[in-house]
Amino acid sequence: MTVATRSAVSSDLPAIPLRDIAPWAALASLLAVLVVYFVGAEQGAWSVFHGTDVHEFVHDARHLLGFPCH
Amino acid sequence: MTRLLVFGLLAGLLASVMTFGVARLVGEPALDAAIALEVADSHAHAADTPNHPDAVGMSRRLQAGPGLFVGLAAIGAALGGILAISFAVARGRFLHGSTRATVGWITALGFAAVIVVPMLKFPGNPPAVGNSETIGARTLAYFAFLALSLATLGFAVSAVKGVPSRHRKMLIGAAIYAGVMTGAAIVLPSFHEVDPAFPGDVLWQFRASTLAVQATLWASTAIVFCWLVGRYGQSV
């Protein structure tokens, strides 16, 4: 009975070893930086692709998320 | 771990659907009002701004529909993924409470450091506001401030890890964070580019809507993530 109640509390679970988290953390951070860059800044201050299509497509999202747009 | 990540991505995607609704209802009217002013202005000075991206370019329907949704969904998924990673790192190391308390702390601290504080120093601008010559400097300063804010949050959290009392932990952590960020806000340049003729009402409505959009995204990601972990993830 006590076991069942306690398992609902996350602190009783063993912490996930950092070694297991590290590769996911690296991948997720990399992807997050790319996403934030393309939604938040591409073809504004800097451009990877030529033109303004990326900027124009995510235009409203960029404004409404509060990124510096233009 | 993979399960937590899936929960995070799902939570972020679901949250972006809700955020899309708020952005349409609250944000788009402000954007449209600003664009109407911008178009009126560029007609008045057609020679000054022959190629302004907002006056020409893609159709507003595409920008306010699929474009807005794709942008929000991408940011939502990224946010959910980072939340899942932070949860895995913090649980049992920095935070020892329930799933709800752990996710609540991460979300509250993250929202303050990633959204609220950078917004106070560099608030978003609606169309027609902002000097296109400073977009490089503004974007750089914004991301530098954001990166410093995250690094300072991380430093403050690690610095108070050994402090015994919960109350003192919060006080010392908050003091470190507030001290560093206030200093940075003073040192970094400010950009005063709002034309005095631009209606303050539209500017306020726009900036308040960016806060509403971000708050919706973060809060609903956290709530859905908590629900998924509680419902399907007792062993992860």
Short mmCIF file of C-alpha atoms in Angstrom, two decimals:
data_model
loop_
_atom_site.label_atom_id
_atom_site.label_comp_id
_atom_site.label_asym_id
_atom_site.label_seq_id
_atom_site.Cartn_x
_atom_site.Cartn_y
_atom_site.Cartn_z
CA MET A 1 0.00 0.00 0.00
CA THR A 2 2.73 2.42 1.00
CA VAL A 3 4.66 1.40 -2.09
CA ALA A 4 1.73 2.26 -4.36
CA THR A 5 1.24 5.71 -2.82
CA ARG A 6 4.92 6.52 -2.82
CA SER A 7 5.48 5.66 -6.47
CA ALA A 8 3.33 8.64 -7.41
CA VAL A 9 5.97 10.94 -5.93
CA SER A 10 8.71 11.47 -8.44
CA SER A 11 11.48 11.97 -5.88
CA ASP A 12 11.21 8.32 -4.93
CA LEU A 13 12.24 7.25 -8.40
CA PRO A 14 15.98 7.06 -8.98
CA ALA A 15 17.36 10.09 -10.83
CA ILE A 16 18.11 9.26 -14.47
CA PRO A 17 21.93 9.03 -14.81
CA LEU A 18 23.41 12.10 -16.50
CA ARG A 19 25.29 9.77 -18.86
CA ASP A 20 21.94 8.61 -20.25
CA ILE A 21 20.61 12.15 -20.57
CA ALA A 22 23.68 13.74 -22.16
CA PRO A 23 23.27 12.60 -25.79
CA TRP A 24 19.59 13.54 -25.79
CA ALA A 25 20.38 16.88 -24.20
CA ALA A 26 23.00 17.61 -26.85
CA LEU A 27 20.65 16.66 -29.68
CA ALA A 28 17.69 18.54 -28.23
CA SER A 29 19.73 21.70 -27.61
CA LEU A 30 21.12 21.61 -31.14
CA LEU A 31 17.66 21.18 -32.68
CA ALA A 32 16.17 23.83 -30.39
CA VAL A 33 18.83 26.33 -31.40
CA LEU A 34 18.15 25.60 -35.09
CA VAL A 35 14.39 25.96 -34.63
CA VAL A 36 14.71 29.19 -32.66
CA TYR A 37 17.10 30.51 -35.30
CA PHE A 38 14.83 29.74 -38.26
CA VAL A 39 11.61 30.88 -36.59
CA GLY A 40 13.18 33.76 -34.69
CA ALA A 41 15.95 35.26 -36.80
CA GLU A 42 16.53 33.80 -40.31
CA GLN A 43 16.43 36.46 -43.05
CA GLY A 44 16.07 39.17 -40.44
CA ALA A 45 19.47 39.97 -39.01
CA TRP A 46 21.25 37.06 -40.77
CA SER A 47 20.47 34.84 -43.75
CA VAL A 48 21.34 31.23 -44.46
CA PHE A 49 19.03 31.09 -47.46
CA HIS A 50 18.75 33.84 -50.02
CA GLY A 51 15.55 35.87 -50.20
CA THR A 52 12.78 36.56 -47.71
CA ASP A 53 10.52 33.50 -48.01
CA VAL A 54 11.42 31.96 -44.64
CA HIS A 55 11.04 35.33 -42.93
CA GLU A 56 7.70 35.95 -44.60
CA PHE A 57 6.30 32.49 -43.90
CA VAL A 58 7.01 32.52 -40.14
CA HIS A 59 6.46 36.30 -40.00
CA ASP A 60 3.41 36.29 -37.71
CA ALA A 61 4.83 33.65 -35.39
CA ARG A 62 8.08 35.61 -35.10
CA HIS A 63 6.26 38.82 -34.21
CA LEU A 64 3.80 37.26 -31.81
CA LEU A 65 6.47 35.27 -29.97
CA GLY A 66 8.23 38.58 -29.35
CA PHE A 67 11.43 38.05 -31.36
CA PRO A 68 13.09 41.10 -32.92
CA CYS A 69 11.57 40.94 -36.41
CA HIS A 70 12.65 43.95 -38.45
CA MET B 1 14.24 8.83 -21.09
CA THR B 2 12.93 8.39 -24.64
CA ARG B 3 9.44 8.21 -23.19
CA LEU B 4 9.91 11.55 -21.40
CA LEU B 5 11.12 13.10 -24.66
CA VAL B 6 8.07 11.81 -26.53
CA PHE B 7 5.84 13.28 -23.79
CA GLY B 8 7.66 16.60 -24.10
CA LEU B 9 7.34 16.77 -27.89
CA LEU B 10 3.66 15.77 -27.76
CA ALA B 11 2.98 18.31 -25.02
CA GLY B 12 4.68 21.07 -27.02
CA LEU B 13 2.75 20.23 -30.19
CA LEU B 14 -0.60 20.10 -28.38
CA ALA B 15 0.22 23.34 -26.60
CA SER B 16 0.99 25.02 -29.91
CA VAL B 17 -2.55 24.22 -31.11
CA MET B 18 -3.96 26.08 -28.09
CA THR B 19 -1.42 28.86 -28.57
CA PHE B 20 -2.47 29.18 -32.21
CA GLY B 21 -6.00 29.94 -31.00
CA VAL B 22 -4.78 32.63 -28.59
CA ALA B 23 -2.44 34.11 -31.22
CA ARG B 24 -5.32 34.35 -33.70
CA LEU B 25 -7.73 35.88 -31.18
CA VAL B 26 -5.38 38.21 -29.29
CA GLY B 27 -2.31 38.71 -31.46
CA GLU B 28 -3.56 38.97 -35.02
CA PRO B 29 -5.81 42.02 -34.42
CA ALA B 30 -2.77 43.91 -33.09
CA LEU B 31 -0.60 42.76 -36.02
CA ASP B 32 -3.27 43.74 -38.53
CA ALA B 33 -3.69 47.15 -36.92
CA ALA B 34 0.07 47.76 -37.11
CA ILE B 35 0.30 46.54 -40.71
CA ALA B 36 -2.59 48.86 -41.69
CA LEU B 37 -0.63 51.77 -40.23
CA GLU B 38 2.53 50.61 -41.98
CA VAL B 39 0.78 50.34 -45.35
CA ALA B 40 -0.81 53.76 -44.90
CA ASP B 41 2.61 55.16 -44.01
CA SER B 42 4.38 53.57 -46.97
CA HIS B 43 1.75 54.97 -49.34
CA ALA B 44 2.47 58.39 -47.90
CA HIS B 45 6.22 57.94 -48.40
CA ALA B 46 6.29 55.50 -51.29
CA ALA B 47 9.76 56.61 -52.29
CA ASP B 48 11.29 55.90 -48.85
CA THR B 49 10.22 52.29 -48.51
CA PRO B 50 9.89 50.78 -51.95
CA ASN B 51 10.46 47.20 -50.83
CA HIS B 52 9.35 46.93 -47.26
CA PRO B 53 8.81 43.23 -46.53
CA ASP B 54 5.45 43.67 -44.79
CA ALA B 55 3.85 45.87 -47.39
CA VAL B 56 4.57 43.42 -50.21
CA GLY B 57 5.59 39.76 -49.96
CA MET B 58 3.41 36.85 -48.95
CA SER B 59 -0.33 36.99 -48.53
CA ARG B 60 -1.55 37.79 -45.05
CA ARG B 61 -3.74 34.67 -45.10
CA LEU B 62 -0.71 32.45 -45.58
CA GLN B 63 1.25 34.27 -42.86
CA ALA B 64 -1.59 34.29 -40.32
CA GLY B 65 -2.63 30.68 -41.00
CA PRO B 66 -0.11 27.99 -41.97
CA GLY B 67 2.90 30.23 -41.38
CA LEU B 68 1.83 31.13 -37.85
CA PHE B 69 0.93 27.53 -37.08
CA VAL B 70 4.18 26.02 -38.38
CA GLY B 71 6.25 28.61 -36.49
CA LEU B 72 4.39 28.01 -33.23
CA ALA B 73 4.45 24.22 -33.62
CA ALA B 74 8.21 24.20 -34.24
CA ILE B 75 8.88 26.38 -31.19
CA GLY B 76 6.37 24.34 -29.14
CA ALA B 77 8.06 21.04 -29.98
CA ALA B 78 11.48 22.51 -29.15
CA LEU B 79 10.14 23.87 -25.85
CA GLY B 80 8.57 20.50 -24.98
CA GLY B 81 11.82 18.68 -25.75
CA ILE B 82 13.87 21.05 -23.60
CA LEU B 83 11.29 20.76 -20.80
CA ALA B 84 11.59 16.96 -20.88
CA ILE B 85 15.42 17.15 -20.72
CA SER B 86 15.34 19.70 -17.90
CA PHE B 87 12.84 17.54 -16.04
CA ALA B 88 15.10 14.49 -16.37
CA VAL B 89 18.11 16.47 -15.11
CA ALA B 90 16.32 18.26 -12.26
CA ARG B 91 14.25 15.40 -10.85
CA GLY B 92 16.00 13.86 -7.89
CA ARG B 93 19.00 16.25 -8.27
CA PHE B 94 17.78 19.81 -7.87
CA LEU B 95 14.10 19.22 -7.16
CA HIS B 96 12.68 16.52 -4.91
CA GLY B 97 8.94 17.09 -4.96
CA SER B 98 6.10 15.64 -6.98
CA THR B 99 6.06 15.64 -10.79
CA ARG B 100 3.72 18.61 -10.70
CA ALA B 101 5.99 20.60 -8.38
CA THR B 102 9.10 19.75 -10.42
CA VAL B 103 7.52 20.73 -13.73
CA GLY B 104 6.01 23.83 -12.09
CA TRP B 105 9.40 25.05 -10.85
CA ILE B 106 11.16 24.39 -14.15
CA THR B 107 8.43 26.15 -16.10
CA ALA B 108 8.20 29.14 -13.77
CA LEU B 109 11.99 29.70 -13.66
CA GLY B 110 12.35 29.05 -17.39
CA PHE B 111 9.52 31.41 -18.29
CA ALA B 112 10.99 34.15 -16.12
CA ALA B 113 14.52 33.73 -17.54
CA VAL B 114 13.69 33.03 -21.19
CA ILE B 115 10.60 35.19 -21.74
CA VAL B 116 9.82 37.77 -19.06
CA VAL B 117 13.29 39.17 -18.33
CA PRO B 118 14.44 39.43 -21.99
CA MET B 119 11.06 40.98 -22.82
CA LEU B 120 11.55 43.70 -20.22
CA LYS B 121 14.85 44.74 -21.81
CA PHE B 122 14.04 44.03 -25.47
CA PRO B 123 10.28 43.98 -25.97
CA GLY B 124 9.02 42.77 -29.35
CA ASN B 125 8.06 45.32 -31.97
CA PRO B 126 4.96 45.26 -34.16
CA PRO B 127 5.30 45.83 -37.92
CA ALA B 128 6.12 49.49 -38.71
CA VAL B 129 8.16 49.84 -35.51
CA GLY B 130 11.91 49.34 -35.50
CA ASN B 131 14.76 50.71 -37.58
CA SER B 132 15.83 48.16 -40.19
CA GLU B 133 19.43 49.41 -39.91
CA THR B 134 19.69 48.22 -36.31
CA ILE B 135 18.05 44.80 -36.76
CA GLY B 136 21.50 43.15 -36.65
CA ALA B 137 22.56 44.87 -33.44
CA ARG B 138 19.14 44.36 -31.84
CA THR B 139 18.99 40.67 -32.69
CA LEU B 140 22.54 40.10 -31.44
CA ALA B 141 21.92 42.00 -28.19
CA TYR B 142 18.64 40.13 -27.65
CA PHE B 143 20.17 36.67 -28.08
CA ALA B 144 23.23 37.60 -26.00
CA PHE B 145 20.94 38.78 -23.19
CA LEU B 146 18.86 35.60 -23.50
CA ALA B 147 21.96 33.38 -23.37
CA LEU B 148 23.31 35.26 -20.35
CA SER B 149 19.94 34.96 -18.63
CA LEU B 150 19.91 31.16 -19.09
CA ALA B 151 23.54 30.82 -18.00
CA THR B 152 22.90 32.95 -14.91
CA LEU B 153 19.83 30.90 -14.04
CA GLY B 154 21.90 27.71 -14.34
CA PHE B 155 24.69 29.21 -12.24
CA ALA B 156 22.27 30.45 -9.54
CA VAL B 157 20.52 27.07 -9.32
CA SER B 158 23.84 25.19 -8.95
CA ALA B 159 25.21 27.75 -6.50
CA VAL B 160 22.32 27.30 -4.04
CA LYS B 161 22.17 23.50 -4.32
CA GLY B 162 23.98 22.95 -1.00
CA VAL B 163 22.16 25.68 0.95
CA PRO B 164 20.12 23.90 3.65
CA SER B 165 17.07 26.13 4.08
CA ARG B 166 14.58 26.33 1.21
CA HIS B 167 13.80 29.93 2.04
CA ARG B 168 17.45 31.02 1.92
CA LYS B 169 17.98 29.00 -1.23
CA MET B 170 15.35 31.05 -3.03
CA LEU B 171 16.57 34.36 -1.62
CA ILE B 172 20.24 33.79 -2.51
CA GLY B 173 19.38 32.39 -5.95
CA ALA B 174 17.09 35.30 -6.74
CA ALA B 175 19.72 37.80 -5.54
CA ILE B 176 22.43 36.30 -7.77
CA TYR B 177 20.14 36.25 -10.79
CA ALA B 178 18.70 39.73 -10.26
CA GLY B 179 22.16 41.22 -9.63
CA VAL B 180 23.77 39.82 -12.78
CA MET B 181 20.81 40.55 -15.04
CA THR B 182 20.30 44.09 -13.78
CA GLY B 183 23.97 44.78 -14.44
CA ALA B 184 23.72 43.31 -17.94
CA ALA B 185 20.56 45.30 -18.69
CA ILE B 186 22.40 48.50 -17.77
CA VAL B 187 25.53 47.65 -19.78
CA LEU B 188 23.81 46.41 -22.96
CA PRO B 189 22.53 49.05 -25.38
CA SER B 190 18.88 50.06 -25.46
CA PHE B 191 17.04 50.83 -28.67
CA HIS B 192 14.54 53.64 -28.59
CA GLU B 193 12.99 53.33 -32.01
CA VAL B 194 9.28 53.72 -31.53
CA ASP B 195 8.09 56.63 -33.66
CA PRO B 196 6.27 59.12 -31.40
CA ALA B 197 3.46 59.11 -33.97
CA PHE B 198 2.89 55.35 -33.58
CA PRO B 199 -0.23 54.80 -31.43
CA GLY B 200 0.73 53.63 -27.93
CA ASP B 201 -2.49 51.69 -27.73
CA VAL B 202 -1.52 49.43 -30.67
CA LEU B 203 2.02 49.04 -29.30
CA TRP B 204 0.73 47.99 -25.86
CA GLN B 205 -1.85 45.65 -27.35
CA PHE B 206 0.84 44.04 -29.48
CA ARG B 207 3.36 43.62 -26.64
CA ALA B 208 0.75 42.32 -24.21
CA SER B 209 -0.31 39.80 -26.85
CA THR B 210 3.27 38.50 -27.23
CA LEU B 211 3.29 37.85 -23.48
CA ALA B 212 -0.12 36.14 -23.71
CA VAL B 213 1.07 33.95 -26.60
CA GLN B 214 4.24 32.88 -24.76
CA ALA B 215 2.40 32.35 -21.46
CA THR B 216 -0.16 30.14 -23.20
CA LEU B 217 2.57 28.13 -24.92
CA TRP B 218 4.62 27.56 -21.75
CA ALA B 219 1.70 26.93 -19.39
CA SER B 220 -0.09 24.51 -21.68
CA THR B 221 3.14 22.64 -22.51
CA ALA B 222 3.77 22.21 -18.76
CA ILE B 223 0.21 21.11 -18.02
CA VAL B 224 0.04 18.57 -20.86
CA PHE B 225 3.53 17.25 -19.98
CA CYS B 226 2.52 16.78 -16.32
CA TRP B 227 -0.63 15.03 -17.38
CA LEU B 228 1.21 12.66 -19.74
CA VAL B 229 3.87 11.81 -17.14
CA GLY B 230 1.22 11.24 -14.47
CA ARG B 231 -1.01 9.19 -16.76
CA TYR B 232 1.46 7.09 -18.75
CA GLY B 233 4.84 7.57 -17.19
CA GLN B 234 4.90 6.32 -13.59
CA SER B 235 8.10 4.38 -14.22
CA VAL B 236 10.11 6.85 -16.32
#
